[in-house]
Coordinates of C-alpha atoms in Angstrom, one line a residue:
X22 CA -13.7 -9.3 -20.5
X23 CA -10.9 -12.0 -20.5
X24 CA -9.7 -10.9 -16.8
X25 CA -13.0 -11.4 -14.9
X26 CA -13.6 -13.7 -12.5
X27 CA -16.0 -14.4 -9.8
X28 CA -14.3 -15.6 -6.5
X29 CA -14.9 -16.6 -2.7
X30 CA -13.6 -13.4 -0.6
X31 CA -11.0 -15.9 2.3
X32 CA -9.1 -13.9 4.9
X33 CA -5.5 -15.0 6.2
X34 CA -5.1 -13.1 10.0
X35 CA -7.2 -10.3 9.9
X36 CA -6.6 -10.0 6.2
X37 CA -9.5 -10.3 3.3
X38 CA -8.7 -11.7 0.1
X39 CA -9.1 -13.8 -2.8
X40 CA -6.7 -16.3 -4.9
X41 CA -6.1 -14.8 -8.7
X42 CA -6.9 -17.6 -11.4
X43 CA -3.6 -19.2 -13.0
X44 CA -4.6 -18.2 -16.5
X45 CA -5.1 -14.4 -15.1
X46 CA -1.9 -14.5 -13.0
X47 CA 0.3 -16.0 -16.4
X48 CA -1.4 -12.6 -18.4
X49 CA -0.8 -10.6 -15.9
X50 CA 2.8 -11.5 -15.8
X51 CA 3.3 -11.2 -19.2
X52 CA 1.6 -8.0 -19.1
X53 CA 4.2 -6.8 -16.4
X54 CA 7.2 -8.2 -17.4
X55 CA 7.1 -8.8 -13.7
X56 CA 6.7 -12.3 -11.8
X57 CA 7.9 -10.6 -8.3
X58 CA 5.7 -9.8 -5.6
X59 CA 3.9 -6.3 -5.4
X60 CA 2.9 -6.0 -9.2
X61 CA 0.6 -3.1 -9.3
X62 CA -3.2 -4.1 -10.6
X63 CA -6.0 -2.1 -11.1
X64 CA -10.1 -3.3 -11.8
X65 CA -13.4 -3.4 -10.5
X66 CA -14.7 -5.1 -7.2
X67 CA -18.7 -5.7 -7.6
X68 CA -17.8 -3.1 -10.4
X69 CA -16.0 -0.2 -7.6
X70 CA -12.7 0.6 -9.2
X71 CA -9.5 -0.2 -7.4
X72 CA -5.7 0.2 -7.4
X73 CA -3.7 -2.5 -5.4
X74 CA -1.3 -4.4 -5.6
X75 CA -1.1 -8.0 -6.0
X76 CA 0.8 -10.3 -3.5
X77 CA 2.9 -13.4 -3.0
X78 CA 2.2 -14.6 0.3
X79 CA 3.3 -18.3 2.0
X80 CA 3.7 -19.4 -1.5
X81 CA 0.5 -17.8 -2.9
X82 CA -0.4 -14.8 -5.1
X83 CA -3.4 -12.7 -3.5
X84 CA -5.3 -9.6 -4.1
X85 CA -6.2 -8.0 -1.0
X86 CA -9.4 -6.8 -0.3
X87 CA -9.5 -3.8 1.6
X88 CA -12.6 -2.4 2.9
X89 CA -12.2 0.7 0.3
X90 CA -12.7 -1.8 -2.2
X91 CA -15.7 -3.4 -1.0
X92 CA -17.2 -2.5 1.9
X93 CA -17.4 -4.3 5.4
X94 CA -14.9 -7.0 3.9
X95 CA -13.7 -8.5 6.7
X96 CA -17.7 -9.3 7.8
X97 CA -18.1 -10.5 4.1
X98 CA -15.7 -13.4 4.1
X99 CA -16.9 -16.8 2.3
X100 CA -18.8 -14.1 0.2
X101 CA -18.6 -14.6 -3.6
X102 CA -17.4 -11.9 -5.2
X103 CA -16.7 -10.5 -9.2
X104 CA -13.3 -9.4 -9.6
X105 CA -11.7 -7.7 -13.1
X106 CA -8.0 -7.4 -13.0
X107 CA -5.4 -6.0 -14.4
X108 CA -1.8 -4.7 -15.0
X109 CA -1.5 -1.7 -14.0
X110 CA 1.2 0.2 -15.9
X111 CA 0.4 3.7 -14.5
X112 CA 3.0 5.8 -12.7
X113 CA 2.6 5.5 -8.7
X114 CA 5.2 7.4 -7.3
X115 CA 4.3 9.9 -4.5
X116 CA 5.5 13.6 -4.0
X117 CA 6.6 14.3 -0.4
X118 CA 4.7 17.0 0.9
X119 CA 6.9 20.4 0.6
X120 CA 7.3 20.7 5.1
X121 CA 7.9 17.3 5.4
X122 CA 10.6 17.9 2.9
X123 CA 12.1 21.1 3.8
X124 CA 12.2 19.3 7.3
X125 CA 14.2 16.4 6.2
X126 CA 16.7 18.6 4.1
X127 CA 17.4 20.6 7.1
X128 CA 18.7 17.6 9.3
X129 CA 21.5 15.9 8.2
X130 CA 20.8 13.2 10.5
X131 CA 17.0 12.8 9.8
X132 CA 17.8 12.6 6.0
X133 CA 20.4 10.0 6.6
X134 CA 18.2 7.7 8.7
X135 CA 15.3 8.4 6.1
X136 CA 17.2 7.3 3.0
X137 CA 18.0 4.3 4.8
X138 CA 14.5 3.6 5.5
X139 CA 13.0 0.9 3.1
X140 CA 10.8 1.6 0.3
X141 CA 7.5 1.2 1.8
X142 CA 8.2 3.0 5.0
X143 CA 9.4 5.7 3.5
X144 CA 6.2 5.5 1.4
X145 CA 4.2 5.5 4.8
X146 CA 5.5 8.1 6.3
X147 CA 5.1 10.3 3.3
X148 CA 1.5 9.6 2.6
X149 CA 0.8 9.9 6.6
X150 CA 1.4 13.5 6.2
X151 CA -0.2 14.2 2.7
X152 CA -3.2 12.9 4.3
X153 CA -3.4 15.3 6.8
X154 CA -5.5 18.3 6.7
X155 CA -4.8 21.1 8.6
X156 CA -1.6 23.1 8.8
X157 CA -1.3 22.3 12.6
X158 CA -1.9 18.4 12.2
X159 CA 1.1 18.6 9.0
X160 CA 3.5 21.0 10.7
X161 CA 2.8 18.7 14.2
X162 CA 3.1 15.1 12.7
X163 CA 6.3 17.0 10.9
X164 CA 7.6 17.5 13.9
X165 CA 7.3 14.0 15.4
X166 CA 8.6 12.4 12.1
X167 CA 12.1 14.3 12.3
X168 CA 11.9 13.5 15.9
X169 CA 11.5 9.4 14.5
X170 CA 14.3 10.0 12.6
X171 CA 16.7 10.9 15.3
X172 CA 15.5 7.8 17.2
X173 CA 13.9 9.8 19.9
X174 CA 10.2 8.4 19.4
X175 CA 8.5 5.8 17.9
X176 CA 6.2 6.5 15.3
X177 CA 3.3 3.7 14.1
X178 CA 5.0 1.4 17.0
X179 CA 8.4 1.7 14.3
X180 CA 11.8 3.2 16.2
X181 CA 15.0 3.8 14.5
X182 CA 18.2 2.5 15.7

């Protein structure tokens, strides 16, 4: 397999990760088309399959290693570690959940301050609530994200302006 590798699992902050070989990190930019950080990968850790996405950070392209990808990680670091890698092509996008939608449509002012948000907290927001699993904890959380969106509360430590 040409995009194996075996690598010492490094943390930066509270962060696990390891540093992609150069001749890897060329493919995978061919691959992609893409030379921008994220570009989506997919592979094995220890042979556990992941989706992630790979990172420039301070200069350096890293994939995170997140303890769904190998477990304890942030106990594990100078561990080494087999990684295969890969571009992946695969579409990513995520539905909003139907209330959360509704809810947004319904408010002029919470869909104005939501299409301002930025990609990836829009993305948070929106996979917070698919996540949850009762009615009560959707139609609740909801609640507190239009109220986010009108600047009322903070929501994750994040307020709107």
């Amino acid at each position: 397999m040409k995009n194996l590798f075996t690598a010492k699992l490094d943390i930066i902050g509270i962060n696990p990760f390891v540093y992609i070989p150069d001749e890897i990190l060329k493919e995978i930019f061919e691959t992609s088309g893409r030379n921008k950080s994220p570009i989506p990968v997919k592979g094995t850790v220890n042979g556990k399959e992941y989706t992630q996405n790979l990172m420039k950070y301070l200069g350096d392209w890293r994939l995170y290693i997140n303890m769904m990808m190998l477990k304890d990680s942030p106990k594990r670091i100078g561990e080494k570690i087999e990684i295969l890698i890969e571009y992946d092509s695969s579409d990513r996008a995520i539905s909003i959940h139907p209330q959360l939608d509704k809810a947004i449509k319904e408010n002029p002012v919470a869909q104005k301050n939501f299409e301002e948000l930025i990609p990836s907290r829009k993305s948070e927001l929106i996979k917070y609530i698919n996540n949850l699993k009762t009615e009560e904890s959707i139609q609740r959380n909801v609640e507190k994200i239009i109220r986010h969106l009108h600047g009322e509360i903070d929501f994750f430590g994040k307020k709107i302006k």
